[in-house]
C-alpha positions as semicolon CSV with decimal commas, in nm:
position;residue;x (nm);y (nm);z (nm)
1;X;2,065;0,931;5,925
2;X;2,327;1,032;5,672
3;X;2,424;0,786;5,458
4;X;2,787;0,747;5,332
5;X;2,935;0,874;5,005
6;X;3,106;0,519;4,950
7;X;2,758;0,384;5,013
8;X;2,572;0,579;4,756
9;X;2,847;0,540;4,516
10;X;2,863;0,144;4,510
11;X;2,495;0,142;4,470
12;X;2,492;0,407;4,202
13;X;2,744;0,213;3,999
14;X;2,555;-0,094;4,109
15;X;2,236;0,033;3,945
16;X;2,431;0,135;3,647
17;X;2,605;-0,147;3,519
18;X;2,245;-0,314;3,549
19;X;2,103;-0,041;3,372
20;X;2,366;-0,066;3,099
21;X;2,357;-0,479;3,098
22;X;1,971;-0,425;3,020
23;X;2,024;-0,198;2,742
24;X;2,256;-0,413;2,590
25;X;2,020;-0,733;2,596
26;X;1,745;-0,463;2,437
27;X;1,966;-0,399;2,182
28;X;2,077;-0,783;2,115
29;X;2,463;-0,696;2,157
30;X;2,518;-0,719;2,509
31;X;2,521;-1,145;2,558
32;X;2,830;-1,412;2,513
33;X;3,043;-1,383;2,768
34;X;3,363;-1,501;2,739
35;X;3,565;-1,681;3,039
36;X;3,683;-1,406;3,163
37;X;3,299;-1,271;3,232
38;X;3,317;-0,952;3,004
39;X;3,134;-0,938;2,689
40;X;3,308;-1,072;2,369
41;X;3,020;-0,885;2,168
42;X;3,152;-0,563;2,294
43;X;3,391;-0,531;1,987
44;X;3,184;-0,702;1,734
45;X;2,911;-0,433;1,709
46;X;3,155;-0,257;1,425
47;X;3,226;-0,607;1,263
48;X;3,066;-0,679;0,961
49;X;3,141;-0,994;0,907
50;X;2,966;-1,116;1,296
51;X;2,642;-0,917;1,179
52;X;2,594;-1,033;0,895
53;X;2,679;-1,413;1,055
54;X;2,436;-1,295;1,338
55;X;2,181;-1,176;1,043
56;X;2,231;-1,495;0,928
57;X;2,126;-1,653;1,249
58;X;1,814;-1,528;1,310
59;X;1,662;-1,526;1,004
60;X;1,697;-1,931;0,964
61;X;1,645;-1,973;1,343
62;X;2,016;-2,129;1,350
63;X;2,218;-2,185;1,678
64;X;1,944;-2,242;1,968
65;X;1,805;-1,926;1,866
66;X;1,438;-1,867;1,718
67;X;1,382;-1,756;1,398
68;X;1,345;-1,338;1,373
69;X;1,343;-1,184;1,074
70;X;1,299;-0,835;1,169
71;X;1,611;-0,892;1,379
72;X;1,779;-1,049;1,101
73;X;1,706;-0,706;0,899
74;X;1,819;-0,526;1,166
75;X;2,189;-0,679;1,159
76;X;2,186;-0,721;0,761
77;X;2,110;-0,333;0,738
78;X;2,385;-0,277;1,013
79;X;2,643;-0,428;0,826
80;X;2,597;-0,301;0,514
81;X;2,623;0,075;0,669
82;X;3,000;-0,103;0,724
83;X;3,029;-0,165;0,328
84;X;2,978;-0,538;0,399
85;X;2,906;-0,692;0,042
86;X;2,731;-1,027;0,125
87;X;2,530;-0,846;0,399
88;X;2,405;-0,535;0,093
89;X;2,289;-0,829;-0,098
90;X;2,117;-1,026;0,197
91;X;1,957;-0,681;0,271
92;X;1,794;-0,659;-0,053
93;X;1,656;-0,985;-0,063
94;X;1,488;-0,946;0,233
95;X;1,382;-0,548;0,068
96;X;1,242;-0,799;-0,240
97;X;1,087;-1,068;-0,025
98;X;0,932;-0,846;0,258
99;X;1,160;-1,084;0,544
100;X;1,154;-0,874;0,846
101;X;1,069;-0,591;0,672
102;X;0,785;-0,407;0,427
103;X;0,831;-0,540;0,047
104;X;1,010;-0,265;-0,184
105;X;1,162;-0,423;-0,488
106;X;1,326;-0,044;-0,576
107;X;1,476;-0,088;-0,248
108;X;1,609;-0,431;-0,334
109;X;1,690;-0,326;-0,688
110;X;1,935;-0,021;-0,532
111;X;2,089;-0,291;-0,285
112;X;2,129;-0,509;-0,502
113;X;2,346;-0,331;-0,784
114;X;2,643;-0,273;-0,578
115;X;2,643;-0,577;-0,431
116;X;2,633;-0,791;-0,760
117;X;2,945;-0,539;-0,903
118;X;3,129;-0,654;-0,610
119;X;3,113;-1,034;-0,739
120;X;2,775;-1,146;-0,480
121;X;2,650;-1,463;-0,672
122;X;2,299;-1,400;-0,464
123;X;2,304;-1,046;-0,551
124;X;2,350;-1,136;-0,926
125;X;2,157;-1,414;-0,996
126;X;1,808;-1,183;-0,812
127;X;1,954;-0,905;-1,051
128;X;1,934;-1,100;-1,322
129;X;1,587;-1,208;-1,237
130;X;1,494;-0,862;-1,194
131;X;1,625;-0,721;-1,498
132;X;1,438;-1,020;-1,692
133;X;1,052;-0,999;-1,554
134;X;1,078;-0,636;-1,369
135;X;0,902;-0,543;-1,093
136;X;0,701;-0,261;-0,988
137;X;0,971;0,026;-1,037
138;X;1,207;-0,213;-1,167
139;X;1,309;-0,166;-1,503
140;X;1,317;-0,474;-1,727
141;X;1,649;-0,434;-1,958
142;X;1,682;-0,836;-2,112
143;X;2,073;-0,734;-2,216
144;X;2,168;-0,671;-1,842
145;X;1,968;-0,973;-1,749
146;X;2,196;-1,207;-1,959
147;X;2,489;-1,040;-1,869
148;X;2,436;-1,086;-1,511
149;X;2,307;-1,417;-1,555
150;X;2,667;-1,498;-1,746
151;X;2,825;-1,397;-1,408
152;X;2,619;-1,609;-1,192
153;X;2,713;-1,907;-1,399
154;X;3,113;-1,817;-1,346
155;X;3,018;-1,880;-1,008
156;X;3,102;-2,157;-0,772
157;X;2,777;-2,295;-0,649
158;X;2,674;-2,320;-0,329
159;X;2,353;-2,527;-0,342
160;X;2,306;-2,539;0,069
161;X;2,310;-2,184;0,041
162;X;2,057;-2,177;-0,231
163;X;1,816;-2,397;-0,031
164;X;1,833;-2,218;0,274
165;X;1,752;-1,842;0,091
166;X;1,467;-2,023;-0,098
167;X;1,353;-2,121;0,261
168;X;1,331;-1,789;0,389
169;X;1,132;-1,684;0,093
170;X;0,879;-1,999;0,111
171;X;0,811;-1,914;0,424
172;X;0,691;-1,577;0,329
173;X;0,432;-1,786;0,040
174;X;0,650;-1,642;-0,229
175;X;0,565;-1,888;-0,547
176;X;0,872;-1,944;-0,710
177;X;1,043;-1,966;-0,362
178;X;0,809;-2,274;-0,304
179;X;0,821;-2,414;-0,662
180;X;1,215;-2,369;-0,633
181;X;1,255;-2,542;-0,314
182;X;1,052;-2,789;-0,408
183;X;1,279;-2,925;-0,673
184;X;1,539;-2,922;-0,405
185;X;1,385;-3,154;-0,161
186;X;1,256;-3,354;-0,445
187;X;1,600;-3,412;-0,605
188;X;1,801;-3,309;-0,289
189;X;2,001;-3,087;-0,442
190;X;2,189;-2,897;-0,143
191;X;1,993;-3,074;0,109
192;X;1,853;-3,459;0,218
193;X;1,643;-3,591;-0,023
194;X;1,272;-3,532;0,112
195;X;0,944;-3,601;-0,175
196;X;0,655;-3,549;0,060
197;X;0,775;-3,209;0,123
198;X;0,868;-3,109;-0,249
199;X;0,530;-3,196;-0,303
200;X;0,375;-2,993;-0,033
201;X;0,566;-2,691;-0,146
202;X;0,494;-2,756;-0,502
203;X;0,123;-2,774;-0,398
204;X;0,169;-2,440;-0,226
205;X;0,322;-2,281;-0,548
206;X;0,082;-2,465;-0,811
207;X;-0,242;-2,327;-0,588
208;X;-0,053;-1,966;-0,619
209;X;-0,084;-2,026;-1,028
210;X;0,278;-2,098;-1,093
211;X;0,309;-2,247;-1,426
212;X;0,657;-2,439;-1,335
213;X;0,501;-2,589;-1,011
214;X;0,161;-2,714;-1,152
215;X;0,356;-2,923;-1,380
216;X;0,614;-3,069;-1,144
217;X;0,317;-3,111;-0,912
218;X;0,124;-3,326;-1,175
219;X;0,434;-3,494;-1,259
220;X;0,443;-3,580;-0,913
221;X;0,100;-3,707;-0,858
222;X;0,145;-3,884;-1,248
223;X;0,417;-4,088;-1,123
224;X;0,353;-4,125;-0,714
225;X;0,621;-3,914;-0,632
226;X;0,589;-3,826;-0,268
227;X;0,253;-3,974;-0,277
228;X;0,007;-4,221;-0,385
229;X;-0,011;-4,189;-0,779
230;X;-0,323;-3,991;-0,814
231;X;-0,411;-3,979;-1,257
232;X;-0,722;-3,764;-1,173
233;X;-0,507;-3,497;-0,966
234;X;-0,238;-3,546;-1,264
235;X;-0,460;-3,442;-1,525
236;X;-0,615;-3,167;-1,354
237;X;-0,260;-2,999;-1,310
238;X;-0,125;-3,104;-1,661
239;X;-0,462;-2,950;-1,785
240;X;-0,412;-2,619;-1,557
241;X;-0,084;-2,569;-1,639
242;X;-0,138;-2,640;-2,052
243;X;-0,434;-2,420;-2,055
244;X;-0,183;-2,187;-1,910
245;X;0,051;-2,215;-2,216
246;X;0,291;-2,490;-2,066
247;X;0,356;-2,700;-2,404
248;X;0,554;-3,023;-2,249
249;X;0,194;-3,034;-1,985
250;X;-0,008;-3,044;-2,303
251;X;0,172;-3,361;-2,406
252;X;0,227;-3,509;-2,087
253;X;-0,172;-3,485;-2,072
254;X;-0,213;-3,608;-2,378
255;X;-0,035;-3,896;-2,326
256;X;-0,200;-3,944;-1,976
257;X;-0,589;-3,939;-2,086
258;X;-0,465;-4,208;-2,359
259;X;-0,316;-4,439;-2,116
260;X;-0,631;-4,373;-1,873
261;X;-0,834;-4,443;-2,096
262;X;-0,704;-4,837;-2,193
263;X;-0,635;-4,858;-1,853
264;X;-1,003;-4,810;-1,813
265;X;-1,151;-4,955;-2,125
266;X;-0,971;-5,141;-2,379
267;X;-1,324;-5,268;-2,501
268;X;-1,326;-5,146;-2,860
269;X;-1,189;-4,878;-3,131
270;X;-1,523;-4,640;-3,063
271;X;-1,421;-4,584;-2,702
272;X;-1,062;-4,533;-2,740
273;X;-1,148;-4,300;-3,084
274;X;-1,303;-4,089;-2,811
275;X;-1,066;-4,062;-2,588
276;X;-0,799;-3,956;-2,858
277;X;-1,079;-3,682;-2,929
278;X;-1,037;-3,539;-2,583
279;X;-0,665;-3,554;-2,575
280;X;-0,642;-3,329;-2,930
């Protein structure tokens, strides 16, 4: 039976457009339709400023949809090919913090520089880090550090911003991410006020060796912050972090076996002599 040309056409175009609809869900461009039915993505595939919003999206898990980092990469690296200077710098921080793709901190460092000369406060103040500590084939230059930490504090701030890119880095068990963040929640500083997670992170950070995060974790614990004031779990982080070279923990311990030990023992001269011993 022959089947008419009409026929085969309709269905041919039929299995087309489902053929191209599929493609364009693969590739993450093909969904929000507008009222009219067609796709309003169709034109923002060459828009940097909707990638880098989309990049945006998926890396905090923002907007009903879950949290991708690989995707986010994938729309961060799209819209820098564009020249788009927020999305270069968003690039290299996930290049420094492995997010969605493997670490390279030369990668980072080369993403980075243009970025920061095109007035990115992200890009400037992680340059400024970089230049400071270096990194495995990162040069450490202390001048360009201070120069481009000069430009970050010409800045306007954008604390939300701050807490959200610490986030992303947390997640990933990046130290001074964690320690960072923590301070955030603890003083809610671009975000609600939340102890019992600044002490988690700082817990995360402290157990990773961080000198800044062992002492805000003891100073935590020292003064119930977040938690049940816990002197034993205070001293042990005071001590970890003085032994460490912290100076202010080596006081602050100081000061802590002292007061532990009249808490304990106010009994005579001989007992407290001792306990002045250990705090030397």
């Amino acid at each position: 039976m022959a089947v008419h040309p009409i026929t085969t056409a309709a269905s041919i175009l039929h299995r087309s457009k489902k053929l191209v609809s599929k493609l364009n869900r693969k590739c993450n461009f093909g969904g929000n339709t507008g009222n009219n039915g067609h796709s309003s993505n169709k034109n923002n595939i060459q828009d940097p400023d909707y990638l880098c919003k989309q990049g945006e999206t998926f890396l905090f898990g923002r907007d009903g949809e879950a949290k991708d980092e690989k995707k986010a990469f994938e729309y961060f690296q799209r819209a820098s090919l564009l020249n788009h200077t927020k999305s270069q710098g968003l690039l290299a921080f996930c290049y420094e913090f492995g997010l969605g793709v493997e670490k390279d901190f030369k990668k980072a460092e080369l993403n980075y520089i243009p970025s920061a000369k095109s007035g990115d406060g992200l890009s400037q103040a992680r340059l400024a880090f970089l230049r400071r500590y270096g990194r495995p084939s990162v040069r450490i230059d202390r001048a360009e550090a201070e120069m481009w930490q000069q430009k970050v504090k010409e800045q306007e701030k954008d604390e939300s911003a701050a807490v959200g890119w610490y986030s992303a880095a947390a997640a990933q068990n990046h130290a001074r991410a964690q320690d960072k963040l923590g301070v955030c929640l603890q003083l809610g500083i671009g975000c609600e006020k939340d102890e019992e997670s600044a002490l988690h992170y700082f817990r995360l950070a402290a157990e990773q060796d961080h000198l800044a995060a062992m002492f805000h974790l003891a100073n935590a614990l020292e003064k119930g912050i977040g938690c049940e004031a816990d002197p034993e779990g205070a001293i042990h982080w005071f001590e970890k972090a003085a032994s460490a070279g912290c100076r202010i923990s080596c006081d602050r311990l100081k000061r802590l076996l002292v007061r532990e030990c009249l808490g304990h023992d106010s009994s005579g001269s001989i007992y407290l002599s001792g306990c002045y011993a250990a705090a030397a």
